[in-house]
PDB file of C-alpha atoms in Angstrom:
ATOM      1  CA  UNK Y 231     -14.498  11.415  -2.112  1.00 72.00           C
ATOM      2  CA  UNK Y 232     -11.157  10.386  -3.507  1.00 79.00           C
ATOM      3  CA  UNK Y 233     -11.024   7.154  -5.449  1.00 87.00           C
ATOM      4  CA  UNK Y 234      -8.838   5.248  -7.853  1.00 92.00           C
ATOM      5  CA  UNK Y 235      -9.820   2.549 -10.330  1.00 95.00           C
ATOM      6  CA  UNK Y 236      -7.801  -0.143 -12.052  1.00 96.00           C
ATOM      7  CA  UNK Y 237     -10.128  -1.554 -14.694  1.00 95.00           C
ATOM      8  CA  UNK Y 238      -8.063  -4.629 -15.534  1.00 96.00           C
ATOM      9  CA  UNK Y 239      -7.648  -7.509 -13.117  1.00 95.00           C
ATOM     10  CA  UNK Y 240      -4.891  -8.992 -15.234  1.00 97.00           C
ATOM     11  CA  UNK Y 241      -2.713  -7.910 -18.123  1.00 98.00           C
ATOM     12  CA  UNK Y 242      -0.759 -10.375 -20.224  1.00 97.00           C
ATOM     13  CA  UNK Y 243       2.089  -9.225 -22.428  1.00 98.00           C
ATOM     14  CA  UNK Y 244       4.885 -10.969 -24.294  1.00 98.00           C
ATOM     15  CA  UNK Y 245       8.424 -10.368 -23.171  1.00 97.00           C
ATOM     16  CA  UNK Y 246      10.016  -7.514 -25.098  1.00 97.00           C
ATOM     17  CA  UNK Y 247       6.683  -5.887 -25.911  1.00 98.00           C
ATOM     18  CA  UNK Y 248       5.556  -2.605 -24.397  1.00 97.00           C
ATOM     19  CA  UNK Y 249       3.193  -2.830 -21.453  1.00 97.00           C
ATOM     20  CA  UNK Y 250       0.501  -0.557 -20.049  1.00 98.00           C
ATOM     21  CA  UNK Y 251      -1.322  -0.934 -16.757  1.00 98.00           C
ATOM     22  CA  UNK Y 252      -4.272   1.410 -16.497  1.00 98.00           C
ATOM     23  CA  UNK Y 253      -5.363   3.631 -13.634  1.00 97.00           C
ATOM     24  CA  UNK Y 254      -7.991   6.350 -13.431  1.00 96.00           C
ATOM     25  CA  UNK Y 255      -8.633   8.593 -10.477  1.00 94.00           C
ATOM     26  CA  UNK Y 256     -11.198  10.905  -8.958  1.00 90.00           C
ATOM     27  CA  UNK Y 257      -9.994  13.634  -6.622  1.00 84.00           C
ATOM     28  CA  UNK Y 258     -10.902  17.067  -5.412  1.00 80.00           C
ATOM     29  CA  UNK Y 259      -8.079  19.439  -6.070  1.00 79.00           C
ATOM     30  CA  UNK Y 260      -4.618  18.495  -7.259  1.00 79.00           C
ATOM     31  CA  UNK Y 261      -3.937  14.765  -7.270  1.00 85.00           C
ATOM     32  CA  UNK Y 262      -0.967  13.053  -5.685  1.00 88.00           C
ATOM     33  CA  UNK Y 263      -0.690   9.732  -7.522  1.00 93.00           C
ATOM     34  CA  UNK Y 264       1.493   6.714  -6.870  1.00 94.00           C
ATOM     35  CA  UNK Y 265       2.328   3.320  -8.310  1.00 96.00           C
ATOM     36  CA  UNK Y 266       3.473   0.387  -6.198  1.00 95.00           C
ATOM     37  CA  UNK Y 267       4.526  -3.136  -7.124  1.00 96.00           C
ATOM     38  CA  UNK Y 268       4.181  -6.280  -5.053  1.00 92.00           C
ATOM     39  CA  UNK Y 269       6.192  -9.356  -5.884  1.00 90.00           C
ATOM     40  CA  UNK Y 270       5.022 -12.733  -4.558  1.00 83.00           C
ATOM     41  CA  UNK Y 271       5.308 -13.069  -0.775  1.00 76.00           C
ATOM     42  CA  UNK Y 272       6.773  -9.606  -0.401  1.00 79.00           C
ATOM     43  CA  UNK Y 273       5.638  -6.187   0.741  1.00 82.00           C
ATOM     44  CA  UNK Y 274       4.790  -3.309  -1.556  1.00 89.00           C
ATOM     45  CA  UNK Y 275       7.575  -1.387  -3.211  1.00 92.00           C
ATOM     46  CA  UNK Y 276       7.272   2.178  -4.401  1.00 92.00           C
ATOM     47  CA  UNK Y 277       7.731   2.641  -8.170  1.00 95.00           C
ATOM     48  CA  UNK Y 278       6.971   6.267  -8.934  1.00 95.00           C
ATOM     49  CA  UNK Y 279       4.770   9.212  -8.142  1.00 93.00           C
ATOM     50  CA  UNK Y 280       3.227  12.287  -9.710  1.00 93.00           C
ATOM     51  CA  UNK Y 281       3.003  15.421  -7.634  1.00 88.00           C
ATOM     52  CA  UNK Y 282       3.325  18.268 -10.100  1.00 86.00           C
ATOM     53  CA  UNK Y 283       5.279  19.256 -13.174  1.00 87.00           C
ATOM     54  CA  UNK Y 284       6.118  17.064 -16.140  1.00 91.00           C
ATOM     55  CA  UNK Y 285       3.271  14.745 -17.074  1.00 93.00           C
ATOM     56  CA  UNK Y 286       5.663  11.894 -17.829  1.00 96.00           C
ATOM     57  CA  UNK Y 287       7.146  10.514 -14.638  1.00 96.00           C
ATOM     58  CA  UNK Y 288      10.035   8.075 -14.617  1.00 96.00           C
ATOM     59  CA  UNK Y 289      10.518   5.556 -11.862  1.00 94.00           C
ATOM     60  CA  UNK Y 290      12.287   2.404 -10.795  1.00 91.00           C
ATOM     61  CA  UNK Y 291      13.056  -0.641 -12.958  1.00 92.00           C
ATOM     62  CA  UNK Y 292      12.482   1.277 -16.214  1.00 95.00           C
ATOM     63  CA  UNK Y 293       8.839   2.056 -15.500  1.00 97.00           C
ATOM     64  CA  UNK Y 294       7.203   5.355 -16.294  1.00 97.00           C
ATOM     65  CA  UNK Y 295       3.713   6.759 -15.965  1.00 98.00           C
ATOM     66  CA  UNK Y 296       1.825   9.397 -17.856  1.00 96.00           C
ATOM     67  CA  UNK Y 297      -0.417  11.802 -16.019  1.00 95.00           C
ATOM     68  CA  UNK Y 298      -3.368  12.964 -18.108  1.00 95.00           C
ATOM     69  CA  UNK Y 299      -5.506  15.540 -16.368  1.00 92.00           C
ATOM     70  CA  UNK Y 300      -8.236  15.715 -18.989  1.00 93.00           C
ATOM     71  CA  UNK Y 301      -8.729  11.951 -18.899  1.00 95.00           C
ATOM     72  CA  UNK Y 302      -8.018  11.695 -15.146  1.00 94.00           C
ATOM     73  CA  UNK Y 303      -5.643   8.866 -15.827  1.00 96.00           C
ATOM     74  CA  UNK Y 304      -2.232   7.806 -14.603  1.00 97.00           C
ATOM     75  CA  UNK Y 305      -1.281   4.762 -16.667  1.00 98.00           C
ATOM     76  CA  UNK Y 306       1.875   2.813 -15.895  1.00 98.00           C
ATOM     77  CA  UNK Y 307       4.072   1.962 -18.860  1.00 98.00           C
ATOM     78  CA  UNK Y 308       7.270   0.236 -19.808  1.00 98.00           C
ATOM     79  CA  UNK Y 309       8.749   0.158 -23.319  1.00 97.00           C
ATOM     80  CA  UNK Y 310       9.976  -3.439 -23.139  1.00 97.00           C
ATOM     81  CA  UNK Y 311       8.557  -5.926 -20.635  1.00 97.00           C
ATOM     82  CA  UNK Y 312      10.635  -8.485 -18.789  1.00 97.00           C
ATOM     83  CA  UNK Y 313       9.469 -11.789 -17.332  1.00 96.00           C
ATOM     84  CA  UNK Y 314      10.712 -10.505 -13.980  1.00 95.00           C
ATOM     85  CA  UNK Y 315       8.164  -7.668 -14.175  1.00 96.00           C
ATOM     86  CA  UNK Y 316       5.416 -10.192 -13.488  1.00 96.00           C
ATOM     87  CA  UNK Y 317       3.822  -9.012 -10.248  1.00 95.00           C
ATOM     88  CA  UNK Y 318       0.812  -7.267  -8.742  1.00 94.00           C
ATOM     89  CA  UNK Y 319       0.640  -3.532  -9.418  1.00 96.00           C
ATOM     90  CA  UNK Y 320      -1.285  -1.011  -7.365  1.00 96.00           C
ATOM     91  CA  UNK Y 321      -2.223   2.549  -8.184  1.00 96.00           C
ATOM     92  CA  UNK Y 322      -2.862   4.849  -5.229  1.00 94.00           C
ATOM     93  CA  UNK Y 323      -4.036   8.381  -4.566  1.00 90.00           C
ATOM     94  CA  UNK Y 324      -3.554  10.477  -1.487  1.00 84.00           C
ATOM     95  CA  UNK Y 325      -6.720  11.785   0.050  1.00 73.00           C
ATOM     96  CA  UNK Y 326      -7.378  15.356   1.049  1.00 63.00           C
ATOM     97  CA  UNK Y 327      -6.377  14.835   4.654  1.00 64.00           C
ATOM     98  CA  UNK Y 328      -8.099  15.939   7.824  1.00 61.00           C
ATOM     99  CA  UNK Y 329      -8.166  19.200   9.711  1.00 58.00           C
ATOM    100  CA  UNK Y 330      -5.645  17.735  12.121  1.00 59.00           C
ATOM    101  CA  UNK Y 331      -3.155  17.307   9.299  1.00 61.00           C
ATOM    102  CA  UNK Y 332      -3.313  13.543   8.953  1.00 65.00           C
ATOM    103  CA  UNK Y 333      -3.847  11.907   5.608  1.00 73.00           C
ATOM    104  CA  UNK Y 334      -4.156   8.485   4.088  1.00 78.00           C
ATOM    105  CA  UNK Y 335      -3.720   6.750   0.783  1.00 85.00           C
ATOM    106  CA  UNK Y 336      -6.430   5.030  -1.206  1.00 88.00           C
ATOM    107  CA  UNK Y 337      -5.336   2.003  -3.202  1.00 92.00           C
ATOM    108  CA  UNK Y 338      -6.822   0.545  -6.338  1.00 93.00           C
ATOM    109  CA  UNK Y 339      -7.851  -3.071  -6.563  1.00 92.00           C
ATOM    110  CA  UNK Y 340      -4.602  -4.059  -8.221  1.00 94.00           C
ATOM    111  CA  UNK Y 341      -3.666  -5.426 -11.634  1.00 96.00           C
ATOM    112  CA  UNK Y 342      -1.771  -8.642 -12.037  1.00 95.00           C
ATOM    113  CA  UNK Y 343       0.824  -8.342 -14.777  1.00 97.00           C
ATOM    114  CA  UNK Y 344       1.963 -11.517 -16.433  1.00 97.00           C
ATOM    115  CA  UNK Y 345       4.874 -11.293 -18.839  1.00 97.00           C
ATOM    116  CA  UNK Y 346       5.171 -14.350 -21.043  1.00 96.00           C
ATOM    117  CA  UNK Y 347       8.521 -15.603 -22.250  1.00 94.00           C
TER     118      UNK Y 347
ATOM    119  CA  UNK L 134      14.150   4.907   2.133  1.00 66.00           C
ATOM    120  CA  UNK L 135      13.393   3.408   5.535  1.00 74.00           C
ATOM    121  CA  UNK L 136      13.944  -0.121   6.753  1.00 86.00           C
ATOM    122  CA  UNK L 137      10.800  -1.623   8.220  1.00 92.00           C
ATOM    123  CA  UNK L 138      10.622  -4.996   9.923  1.00 94.00           C
ATOM    124  CA  UNK L 139       7.618  -6.935  11.104  1.00 96.00           C
ATOM    125  CA  UNK L 140       7.332  -9.792  13.550  1.00 96.00           C
ATOM    126  CA  UNK L 141       6.188 -12.458  13.164  1.00 96.00           C
ATOM    127  CA  UNK L 142       6.489 -12.945   9.424  1.00 94.00           C
ATOM    128  CA  UNK L 143       3.756 -15.553   9.555  1.00 95.00           C
ATOM    129  CA  UNK L 144       1.708 -17.423  12.104  1.00 97.00           C
ATOM    130  CA  UNK L 145      -1.019 -20.015  12.347  1.00 97.00           C
ATOM    131  CA  UNK L 146      -3.410 -19.390  15.207  1.00 97.00           C
ATOM    132  CA  UNK L 147      -6.438 -21.009  16.734  1.00 97.00           C
ATOM    133  CA  UNK L 148      -9.861 -19.452  16.703  1.00 97.00           C
ATOM    134  CA  UNK L 149     -10.538 -17.256  19.733  1.00 97.00           C
ATOM    135  CA  UNK L 150      -6.919 -16.392  20.447  1.00 97.00           C
ATOM    136  CA  UNK L 151      -5.120 -13.096  19.906  1.00 97.00           C
ATOM    137  CA  UNK L 152      -1.942 -12.223  18.041  1.00 98.00           C
ATOM    138  CA  UNK L 153       0.191  -9.117  18.400  1.00 98.00           C
ATOM    139  CA  UNK L 154       2.161  -7.985  15.365  1.00 98.00           C
ATOM    140  CA  UNK L 155       5.173  -5.762  15.844  1.00 98.00           C
ATOM    141  CA  UNK L 156       6.434  -3.139  13.427  1.00 96.00           C
ATOM    142  CA  UNK L 157       9.882  -1.621  13.873  1.00 96.00           C
ATOM    143  CA  UNK L 158      11.284   1.239  11.796  1.00 93.00           C
ATOM    144  CA  UNK L 159      14.926   2.276  11.627  1.00 92.00           C
ATOM    145  CA  UNK L 160      14.145   6.001  11.766  1.00 87.00           C
ATOM    146  CA  UNK L 161      11.678   8.234  13.579  1.00 87.00           C
ATOM    147  CA  UNK L 162       8.402   8.752  11.765  1.00 85.00           C
ATOM    148  CA  UNK L 163       5.256  10.588  12.699  1.00 82.00           C
ATOM    149  CA  UNK L 164       2.634   8.567  10.892  1.00 84.00           C
ATOM    150  CA  UNK L 165       2.348   4.811  10.730  1.00 90.00           C
ATOM    151  CA  UNK L 166      -0.430   2.897   9.051  1.00 92.00           C
ATOM    152  CA  UNK L 167      -1.779  -0.613   9.420  1.00 96.00           C
ATOM    153  CA  UNK L 168      -3.330  -2.372   6.429  1.00 95.00           C
ATOM    154  CA  UNK L 169      -4.972  -5.697   5.791  1.00 96.00           C
ATOM    155  CA  UNK L 170      -4.558  -7.485   2.492  1.00 92.00           C
ATOM    156  CA  UNK L 171      -6.284 -10.651   1.439  1.00 84.00           C
ATOM    157  CA  UNK L 172      -3.854 -12.677  -0.702  1.00 75.00           C
ATOM    158  CA  UNK L 173      -3.782 -11.210  -4.196  1.00 75.00           C
ATOM    159  CA  UNK L 174      -6.239  -8.489  -3.248  1.00 82.00           C
ATOM    160  CA  UNK L 175      -6.031  -4.786  -2.596  1.00 87.00           C
ATOM    161  CA  UNK L 176      -5.031  -3.123   0.642  1.00 90.00           C
ATOM    162  CA  UNK L 177      -7.614  -2.056   3.191  1.00 92.00           C
ATOM    163  CA  UNK L 178      -6.550   0.551   5.714  1.00 92.00           C
ATOM    164  CA  UNK L 179      -7.281  -0.519   9.277  1.00 95.00           C
ATOM    165  CA  UNK L 180      -6.033   2.514  11.167  1.00 93.00           C
ATOM    166  CA  UNK L 181      -3.569   5.350  11.298  1.00 89.00           C
ATOM    167  CA  UNK L 182      -1.268   5.422  14.313  1.00 89.00           C
ATOM    168  CA  UNK L 183       0.397   8.655  15.326  1.00 82.00           C
ATOM    169  CA  UNK L 184       2.748   8.729  18.262  1.00 79.00           C
ATOM    170  CA  UNK L 185       1.229  10.318  21.327  1.00 77.00           C
ATOM    171  CA  UNK L 186      -2.385  10.043  20.239  1.00 79.00           C
ATOM    172  CA  UNK L 187      -5.079   7.445  19.889  1.00 85.00           C
ATOM    173  CA  UNK L 188      -5.146   5.524  16.645  1.00 90.00           C
ATOM    174  CA  UNK L 189      -7.729   6.599  14.087  1.00 89.00           C
ATOM    175  CA  UNK L 190      -9.739   3.638  12.820  1.00 93.00           C
ATOM    176  CA  UNK L 191     -11.385   3.284   9.442  1.00 91.00           C
ATOM    177  CA  UNK L 192     -14.972   2.334   8.973  1.00 91.00           C
ATOM    178  CA  UNK L 193     -15.499  -1.310   9.774  1.00 93.00           C
ATOM    179  CA  UNK L 194     -12.579  -1.572  12.180  1.00 95.00           C
ATOM    180  CA  UNK L 195     -12.828  -1.062  15.930  1.00 95.00           C
ATOM    181  CA  UNK L 196     -10.323  -0.686  18.709  1.00 95.00           C
ATOM    182  CA  UNK L 197     -11.629  -3.672  20.663  1.00 96.00           C
ATOM    183  CA  UNK L 198     -10.878  -5.963  17.757  1.00 97.00           C
ATOM    184  CA  UNK L 199      -7.669  -4.308  16.543  1.00 97.00           C
ATOM    185  CA  UNK L 200      -5.993  -2.477  19.425  1.00 96.00           C
ATOM    186  CA  UNK L 201      -2.937  -0.523  18.356  1.00 95.00           C
ATOM    187  CA  UNK L 202      -0.057   0.832  20.384  1.00 92.00           C
ATOM    188  CA  UNK L 203       2.409   3.504  19.327  1.00 91.00           C
ATOM    189  CA  UNK L 204       4.748   4.023  22.262  1.00 90.00           C
ATOM    190  CA  UNK L 205       7.441   5.906  20.338  1.00 90.00           C
ATOM    191  CA  UNK L 206       8.365   7.182  16.902  1.00 90.00           C
ATOM    192  CA  UNK L 207       9.984   3.942  15.712  1.00 92.00           C
ATOM    193  CA  UNK L 208       7.614   1.221  16.911  1.00 93.00           C
ATOM    194  CA  UNK L 209       3.989   0.148  16.726  1.00 94.00           C
ATOM    195  CA  UNK L 210       1.963  -2.960  17.429  1.00 96.00           C
ATOM    196  CA  UNK L 211      -1.323  -4.224  16.060  1.00 97.00           C
ATOM    197  CA  UNK L 212      -3.241  -6.900  17.943  1.00 97.00           C
ATOM    198  CA  UNK L 213      -5.811  -9.049  16.216  1.00 98.00           C
ATOM    199  CA  UNK L 214      -8.145 -10.073  19.024  1.00 97.00           C
ATOM    200  CA  UNK L 215     -10.495 -12.996  19.408  1.00 97.00           C
ATOM    201  CA  UNK L 216      -9.538 -14.262  15.985  1.00 97.00           C
ATOM    202  CA  UNK L 217     -11.785 -16.080  13.556  1.00 96.00           C
ATOM    203  CA  UNK L 218     -10.951 -17.636  10.168  1.00 95.00           C
ATOM    204  CA  UNK L 219     -12.199 -14.416   8.527  1.00 94.00           C
ATOM    205  CA  UNK L 220      -9.181 -12.646  10.023  1.00 96.00           C
ATOM    206  CA  UNK L 221      -6.836 -14.765   7.924  1.00 96.00           C
ATOM    207  CA  UNK L 222      -4.967 -12.215   5.891  1.00 96.00           C
ATOM    208  CA  UNK L 223      -1.695 -10.407   5.384  1.00 94.00           C
ATOM    209  CA  UNK L 224      -1.184  -7.504   7.743  1.00 96.00           C
ATOM    210  CA  UNK L 225       1.124  -4.715   6.619  1.00 95.00           C
ATOM    211  CA  UNK L 226       2.499  -1.754   8.443  1.00 95.00           C
ATOM    212  CA  UNK L 227       3.718   1.284   6.595  1.00 93.00           C
ATOM    213  CA  UNK L 228       5.124   4.664   7.391  1.00 89.00           C
ATOM    214  CA  UNK L 229       4.286   8.038   5.982  1.00 78.00           C
ATOM    215  CA  UNK L 230       6.530  11.008   5.806  1.00 70.00           C
ATOM    216  CA  UNK L 231       5.604  14.408   7.145  1.00 61.00           C
ATOM    217  CA  UNK L 232       4.765  15.692   3.706  1.00 65.00           C
ATOM    218  CA  UNK L 233       1.651  14.117   2.280  1.00 59.00           C
ATOM    219  CA  UNK L 234       3.074  13.926  -1.218  1.00 65.00           C
ATOM    220  CA  UNK L 235       5.797  11.570  -0.091  1.00 77.00           C
ATOM    221  CA  UNK L 236       5.387   7.907  -0.809  1.00 82.00           C
ATOM    222  CA  UNK L 237       4.715   5.311   1.816  1.00 85.00           C
ATOM    223  CA  UNK L 238       7.151   2.572   2.724  1.00 88.00           C
ATOM    224  CA  UNK L 239       5.803  -0.836   3.591  1.00 92.00           C
ATOM    225  CA  UNK L 240       6.960  -3.587   5.847  1.00 92.00           C
ATOM    226  CA  UNK L 241       7.253  -7.145   4.509  1.00 92.00           C
ATOM    227  CA  UNK L 242       3.919  -8.133   6.030  1.00 93.00           C
ATOM    228  CA  UNK L 243       2.666 -10.746   8.472  1.00 95.00           C
ATOM    229  CA  UNK L 244       0.772 -13.654   6.977  1.00 94.00           C
ATOM    230  CA  UNK L 245      -1.861 -14.806   9.450  1.00 96.00           C
ATOM    231  CA  UNK L 246      -3.848 -17.999   9.156  1.00 96.00           C
ATOM    232  CA  UNK L 247      -6.630 -18.668  11.647  1.00 96.00           C
ATOM    233  CA  UNK L 248      -7.898 -22.214  11.971  1.00 96.00           C
TER     234      UNK L 248
END
């Protein structure tokens, strides 16, 4: 079965420092991996995705993620954190789908990022 | 990206009543999803709603409790029936593109409190 794990409930980082939010996955076949961000009292916003190709994926708001097949990881990174990056971050993986062609996404438990001024 | 709206944005309901949440999309989509999210928690998929077919429910969710309608390619409703305080949550609709590797787009959510 497909699954995704976010081992950290919360990550604290000082403003201006690099940040990493961790995600590991378990899939059968090629993984389709996603990162979403949720700001307080708002819906989820798509940040970036890995489908195939370059292992370093760039996304919105200066975020990037590195796909590592050998470690089955897809960590979210940003070179210099901003206070406004403080939010809840979700990693997700697409499942294999059904014979009827439908599919669904499996979300991690989320990591709360707190950037300190 | 698609524009997704949900109504109501929040509601406070009494135990035993039902609430219908509407999800409107500004473009035609095949797959729509309904999620539940406890505040600050992860998303739990309730069901997948494809136009023209019955919704597919995830384990732990049943049609009698969460009936879903999908009358056309731009609209869906989720009803939370016979509510109890345990149903207090944020309910999110999202849409999926035809290609599975495309990202999902989420509505702003409906915050439900059951007294």
